[in-house]
Amino acid sequence: MRQSMDVAAQALREAQAVVVFTGAGMSAESGVPTFRDALTGLWERFDATELATPEAFARDPDLVWGWYEWRRAMVMRARPNPGHVAVATIAAQAPGCVLVTQNVDDLHERAGSRPPIRLHGSLFAPRCSGCATAAVMGELADQPAEGGPVPPPRCENCGARIRPGVVWFGEALPEASLVDAVAAARTCDLLITVGTSGVVYPAAEIPRLAARSGATVVQINPQRTPLDEVATVNLPGTAASVLPALVDAAWPVPPRTSV
Ligand code: BV8
Ligand code: ZN
């Protein structure tokens, strides 16, 4: 691990264009369950990919809206972890750093990062399912701790149901975000991928594209993932422990001069 950390730290120190690419594991230590285990309690009988679809919302809008309100409440109770703070430090220290996230929480911004390129939208940007008018984020729905169905609000403009501002399975990613993320992956010399299983496309293409374009790819994840095969360096471990260690190794804090 020591040798890999040294390689990663040198790559970060010397990089001219850095991409940080994050997934649900980034927020796990803030108490926000990863996508595969976002379903606890009431939701455990559903597969996330079954709830995160336009068909599910059309079939049972109260159930789907309730799930997103339950997740939004959890994110609002959560706090950024040391990994989010380390990402904000990298963005401040590394030239031309671009943050690309698959996450729909706001923990990167709350840790001080500039708004990331969001490939899968946000829990905090609801919009009308009919006329796409942006909706004002209302008060949190009154739900039991384990969650439950909540009727979505109605659009003031056209009366259609308000939907979560996320990208569901089967929906296209926001074109501009994808174009910007692809451009960044193509031109970076270092991509750090943190806390993603690397199985959801087209987002999962980003680290692979960086590798194909000749960038050094550093993966931070406690588990093995399909991205192991494209990572130049694997740093096994969690976001909140490995990212701060990487920042310290790249930019050691000069010892205090005794005054
Ligand atoms: C599209 C928002 C076309 C919603 C999400 C077969 C092959 C290839 C593709 C497909 C296919 N079949 C279907 C598809 C397409 C599909 C897809 O990829 N499916 C997968 C399941 C195979 N993709 C789509 O549908 C996309 N759209 O293709 O549209 C199109 C084109 C034009 C016009 C119309 C249509 C849309 C995909 C976006 C779906 N929305 N999120 C919501 O949040 O509810 S995706 C969702 O899962 C998350 O946002 C996240 O991005 C994604 C993957 O999750 P991860 O972030 O990787 O998290 P996960 O839980 O999987 O893993 C966590 C990782 O963290 C693990 O590795 C774990 O070890 C690690 N970890 C845990 N703790 C820590 C940690 N790491 C660090 N520290 C820790 N403490
Ligand atoms: Zn409307």
Coordinates of C-alpha atoms and ligand atoms in Angstrom, one line a residue:
M1 CA 0.0 0.0 0.0
R2 CA 2.9 2.4 0.9
Q3 CA 4.4 2.1 -2.6
S4 CA 1.0 2.6 -4.3
M5 CA 0.3 5.6 -2.1
D6 CA 3.6 7.1 -3.1
V7 CA 2.9 6.6 -6.8
A8 CA -0.6 8.1 -6.4
A9 CA 0.8 11.1 -4.4
Q10 CA 3.5 11.8 -6.9
A11 CA 0.9 11.7 -9.8
L12 CA -1.3 14.1 -7.9
R13 CA 1.5 16.5 -7.1
E14 CA 2.7 16.5 -10.7
A15 CA -0.7 16.5 -12.5
Q16 CA -1.6 19.4 -14.7
A17 CA -5.3 18.4 -15.2
V18 CA -7.0 16.3 -12.5
V19 CA -10.5 14.7 -12.6
V20 CA -12.1 13.4 -9.4
F21 CA -14.9 11.0 -10.2
T22 CA -17.1 10.0 -7.3
G23 CA -19.9 7.4 -6.6
A24 CA -22.1 6.5 -3.7
G25 CA -19.2 5.2 -1.7
M26 CA -18.0 8.8 -1.3
S27 CA -21.0 9.5 1.0
A28 CA -21.1 6.1 2.8
E29 CA -19.2 7.4 5.8
S30 CA -21.6 10.3 6.0
G31 CA -24.3 7.8 6.7
V32 CA -25.8 7.9 3.3
P33 CA -26.2 4.3 2.1
T34 CA -24.6 3.4 -1.2
F35 CA -26.9 2.7 -4.1
R36 CA -26.8 -1.0 -3.7
D37 CA -27.8 -0.8 -0.1
A38 CA -29.9 2.4 -0.2
L39 CA -32.8 0.0 0.5
T40 CA -33.2 -0.6 4.2
G41 CA -36.3 -0.9 6.2
L42 CA -39.5 -0.4 4.2
W43 CA -37.6 -0.3 0.9
E44 CA -35.7 -3.6 1.4
R45 CA -38.2 -5.5 -0.7
F46 CA -37.4 -3.4 -3.7
D47 CA -34.5 -3.4 -6.1
A48 CA -33.2 0.2 -6.5
T49 CA -33.1 -0.2 -10.2
E50 CA -36.8 -1.0 -10.0
L51 CA -37.7 2.2 -8.0
A52 CA -35.3 4.5 -9.9
T53 CA -37.3 4.4 -13.2
P54 CA -39.9 6.5 -15.0
E55 CA -42.1 3.3 -15.2
A56 CA -42.0 3.0 -11.3
F57 CA -43.0 6.6 -10.9
A58 CA -45.9 6.3 -13.4
R59 CA -47.0 3.1 -11.7
D60 CA -46.8 4.3 -8.1
P61 CA -45.8 8.0 -7.8
D62 CA -46.5 8.1 -4.1
L63 CA -44.1 5.2 -3.4
V64 CA -41.3 6.6 -5.6
W65 CA -41.7 10.2 -4.4
G66 CA -41.7 8.9 -0.8
W67 CA -38.4 7.0 -1.4
Y68 CA -36.7 10.1 -2.7
E69 CA -38.1 12.2 0.2
W70 CA -36.8 9.6 2.6
R71 CA -33.3 9.8 0.9
R72 CA -33.4 13.6 0.8
A73 CA -34.2 13.7 4.6
M74 CA -31.2 11.4 5.2
V75 CA -28.9 13.6 3.2
M76 CA -30.1 16.7 5.0
R77 CA -29.3 15.0 8.3
A78 CA -25.9 13.9 7.0
R79 CA -22.6 15.8 7.1
P80 CA -19.7 15.9 4.7
N81 CA -17.0 13.4 5.7
P82 CA -13.2 13.9 5.7
G83 CA -13.2 12.4 2.2
H84 CA -15.5 15.2 0.9
V85 CA -13.2 17.8 2.6
A86 CA -10.1 16.1 1.0
V87 CA -11.7 16.4 -2.5
A88 CA -12.3 20.1 -1.9
T89 CA -8.6 20.4 -0.9
I90 CA -7.5 18.6 -4.1
A91 CA -9.8 21.0 -6.1
A92 CA -8.1 24.0 -4.4
Q93 CA -4.5 22.7 -4.7
A94 CA -4.5 20.9 -8.1
P95 CA -4.6 22.9 -11.3
G96 CA -7.5 22.4 -13.6
C97 CA -9.3 20.0 -11.3
V98 CA -12.7 18.9 -12.5
L99 CA -15.1 17.1 -10.1
V100 CA -17.6 14.7 -11.7
T101 CA -20.1 13.0 -9.5
Q102 CA -22.7 10.2 -10.0
N103 CA -24.2 11.1 -6.6
V104 CA -27.4 13.0 -6.2
D105 CA -26.5 14.4 -2.7
D106 CA -25.1 17.9 -2.0
L107 CA -22.2 16.8 0.3
H108 CA -19.4 17.9 -2.1
E109 CA -20.8 21.4 -2.2
R110 CA -21.3 21.5 1.6
A111 CA -17.6 20.4 2.0
G112 CA -16.5 23.4 0.0
S113 CA -16.2 22.0 -3.5
R114 CA -17.5 24.1 -6.4
P115 CA -20.6 22.5 -7.8
P116 CA -19.6 19.3 -9.5
I117 CA -20.5 18.1 -13.0
R118 CA -23.6 16.1 -12.1
L119 CA -24.2 13.0 -14.3
H120 CA -27.2 11.7 -12.5
G121 CA -28.9 14.9 -11.3
S122 CA -29.8 16.0 -7.7
L123 CA -32.2 15.2 -4.9
F124 CA -32.5 19.0 -4.6
A125 CA -33.7 19.9 -8.1
P126 CA -37.3 18.6 -8.4
R127 CA -39.1 19.5 -11.6
C128 CA -42.5 19.0 -13.2
S129 CA -43.0 15.6 -14.9
G130 CA -45.2 17.4 -17.5
C131 CA -43.7 20.8 -18.4
A132 CA -40.3 20.3 -16.8
T133 CA -40.6 23.6 -14.9
A134 CA -38.2 23.6 -12.0
A135 CA -40.2 23.1 -8.7
V136 CA -39.4 24.8 -5.4
M137 CA -38.0 22.2 -2.9
G138 CA -40.8 22.0 -0.4
E139 CA -40.7 21.2 3.3
L140 CA -39.6 17.6 3.9
A141 CA -42.5 15.2 3.8
D142 CA -43.7 14.0 7.2
Q143 CA -42.6 10.4 7.1
P144 CA -41.9 7.6 9.7
A145 CA -38.2 7.0 10.2
E146 CA -38.3 3.9 7.9
G147 CA -40.0 6.0 5.2
G148 CA -43.3 5.4 3.3
P149 CA -45.4 6.5 0.4
V150 CA -45.9 10.3 0.0
P151 CA -48.0 11.9 -2.8
P152 CA -45.8 14.1 -4.9
P153 CA -46.8 17.8 -5.1
R154 CA -48.5 19.2 -8.3
C155 CA -47.0 21.7 -10.7
E156 CA -48.4 25.2 -10.3
N157 CA -47.9 25.7 -14.0
C158 CA -49.6 22.7 -15.5
G159 CA -50.9 20.6 -12.6
A160 CA -48.8 17.5 -13.5
R161 CA -46.9 15.7 -10.7
I162 CA -43.6 17.0 -9.6
R163 CA -40.8 14.4 -10.0
P164 CA -37.3 14.1 -8.4
G165 CA -34.5 15.9 -10.4
V166 CA -32.5 12.7 -10.8
V167 CA -31.7 10.7 -13.9
W168 CA -33.6 7.4 -13.8
F169 CA -32.6 4.1 -15.4
G170 CA -33.6 4.3 -19.0
E171 CA -33.3 8.1 -19.1
A172 CA -30.6 10.0 -20.9
L173 CA -28.0 11.8 -18.9
P174 CA -27.9 15.6 -19.1
E175 CA -26.2 16.2 -22.4
A176 CA -24.0 19.1 -21.4
S177 CA -22.9 17.3 -18.2
L178 CA -21.9 14.3 -20.2
V179 CA -20.1 16.3 -22.8
D180 CA -18.1 18.2 -20.1
A181 CA -17.3 15.0 -18.3
V182 CA -16.1 13.3 -21.4
A183 CA -14.0 16.3 -22.4
A184 CA -12.4 16.3 -19.0
A185 CA -11.7 12.6 -19.0
R186 CA -10.1 12.8 -22.5
T187 CA -7.7 15.6 -21.5
C188 CA -6.8 14.9 -17.9
D189 CA -3.5 13.4 -16.9
L190 CA -4.8 12.0 -13.6
L191 CA -8.3 10.6 -12.8
I192 CA -9.1 9.6 -9.2
T193 CA -12.2 7.4 -9.0
V194 CA -13.7 7.1 -5.5
G195 CA -16.5 4.8 -4.2
T196 CA -18.1 3.6 -7.4
S197 CA -18.8 0.1 -8.5
G198 CA -18.2 1.2 -12.1
V199 CA -21.2 -0.7 -13.5
V200 CA -23.7 2.0 -14.4
Y201 CA -23.3 3.4 -17.9
P202 CA -22.6 5.7 -19.6
A203 CA -21.1 7.2 -16.4
A204 CA -18.9 4.2 -15.9
E205 CA -17.3 5.0 -19.2
I206 CA -15.6 8.1 -17.8
P207 CA -12.7 6.4 -15.9
R208 CA -12.2 3.9 -18.8
L209 CA -12.0 6.8 -21.3
A210 CA -9.4 8.6 -19.1
A211 CA -7.3 5.4 -19.0
R212 CA -7.6 5.0 -22.8
S213 CA -6.5 8.6 -23.2
G214 CA -3.3 7.9 -21.3
A215 CA -4.2 9.3 -17.9
T216 CA -3.0 7.7 -14.7
V217 CA -6.1 6.3 -13.0
V218 CA -6.1 5.9 -9.2
Q219 CA -9.0 3.9 -7.7
I220 CA -10.1 4.3 -4.1
N221 CA -12.5 1.6 -2.9
P222 CA -12.6 -1.0 -0.1
Q223 CA -13.7 -3.6 -2.5
R224 CA -12.5 -4.9 -5.9
T225 CA -14.6 -3.5 -8.8
P226 CA -14.6 -3.8 -12.6
L227 CA -12.5 -0.6 -12.6
D228 CA -9.5 -2.6 -11.1
E229 CA -8.7 -3.6 -14.7
V230 CA -8.2 0.1 -15.8
A231 CA -6.7 1.5 -12.6
T232 CA -3.0 2.3 -12.7
V233 CA -3.0 2.3 -8.9
N234 CA -5.6 0.7 -6.6
L235 CA -5.7 2.2 -3.1
P236 CA -7.8 -0.3 -1.1
G237 CA -9.7 1.6 1.6
T238 CA -12.5 4.0 2.3
A239 CA -13.0 7.6 1.0
A240 CA -12.8 9.2 4.4
S241 CA -9.5 7.5 5.3
V242 CA -7.6 7.2 2.0
L243 CA -8.4 10.6 0.4
P244 CA -7.0 12.6 3.4
A245 CA -3.9 10.3 3.5
L246 CA -3.4 10.9 -0.3
V247 CA -3.7 14.7 0.2
D248 CA -1.2 14.6 3.1
A249 CA 1.2 12.4 1.0
A250 CA 1.0 14.7 -2.0
W251 CA 1.3 18.0 -0.2
P252 CA 2.9 17.3 3.2
V253 CA 2.1 20.1 5.7
P254 CA 5.5 21.7 6.4
P255 CA 6.5 21.1 10.0
R256 CA 5.7 24.1 12.3
T257 CA 8.8 26.2 12.6
S258 CA 9.2 26.7 16.4
V259 CA 8.9 30.4 17.0
Ligands
BV8_1 C1 -29.2 5.3 -20.2 C2 -29.8 8.5 -10.0 C3 -30.0 5.5 -22.4 C4 -31.1 7.9 -9.5 C5 -28.7 6.6 -11.0 C6 -26.5 -3.2 -20.0 C7 -25.2 -2.7 -20.2 C8 -24.8 -1.4 -20.1 C9 -25.8 -0.4 -19.8 C10 -27.1 -0.9 -19.6 C11 -27.4 -2.2 -19.6 N1 -28.7 -2.3 -19.3 C12 -29.2 -1.1 -19.1 C13 -28.3 -0.2 -19.2 C14 -28.3 1.2 -19.1 C15 -28.3 1.6 -17.6 C16 -27.3 0.8 -16.8 O1 -26.1 1.2 -16.9 N2 -27.7 -0.2 -16.0 C17 -26.8 -0.9 -15.2 C18 -27.5 -1.3 -13.9 C19 -26.3 -2.1 -16.0 N3 -28.0 3.0 -17.6 C20 -29.0 3.8 -17.7 O2 -30.2 3.5 -17.8 C21 -28.6 5.3 -17.9 N4 -29.3 5.9 -19.0 O3 -28.5 4.4 -20.5 O4 -30.1 6.0 -21.1 C22 -30.7 6.5 -23.2 C23 -30.0 7.3 -24.1 C24 -30.7 8.2 -24.8 C25 -32.1 8.4 -24.6 C26 -32.8 7.7 -23.7 C27 -32.1 6.7 -22.9 C28 -29.0 6.1 -16.6 C29 -28.3 5.6 -15.5 C30 -28.5 6.5 -14.3 C31 -29.3 5.8 -13.2 N5 -29.4 6.7 -12.1 N6 -28.8 7.5 -10.0 C32 -31.1 7.7 -8.0 O5 -30.1 8.0 -7.3 O6 -32.1 7.2 -7.5 S1 -27.5 5.4 -10.9 C33 -27.1 5.0 -9.3 O7 -26.3 3.9 -9.4 C34 -26.2 6.0 -8.6 O8 -26.4 7.3 -8.9 C35 -24.8 5.6 -9.1 O9 -24.4 6.5 -10.1 C36 -25.0 4.3 -9.8 C37 -23.9 3.3 -9.4 O10 -23.8 3.3 -8.1 P1 -22.4 3.7 -7.5 O11 -22.2 5.1 -7.3 O12 -21.3 3.0 -8.2 O13 -22.7 3.1 -6.1 P2 -22.8 1.5 -5.8 O14 -23.8 1.4 -4.7 O15 -23.1 0.7 -7.1 O16 -21.4 1.2 -5.4 C38 -20.8 1.8 -4.2 C39 -19.4 1.6 -4.3 O17 -18.8 2.2 -3.2 C40 -19.0 0.1 -4.2 O18 -18.0 -0.2 -5.1 C41 -18.4 0.0 -2.7 O19 -17.4 -1.0 -2.6 C42 -17.9 1.4 -2.5 N7 -17.9 1.8 -1.1 C43 -18.7 1.5 -0.1 N8 -18.3 2.1 1.0 C44 -17.3 3.0 0.6 C45 -17.0 2.7 -0.7 N9 -16.0 3.4 -1.4 C46 -15.3 4.3 -0.6 N10 -15.5 4.5 0.7 C47 -16.5 3.9 1.3 N11 -16.7 4.2 2.6
ZN2 ZN -45.8 21.5 -15.1

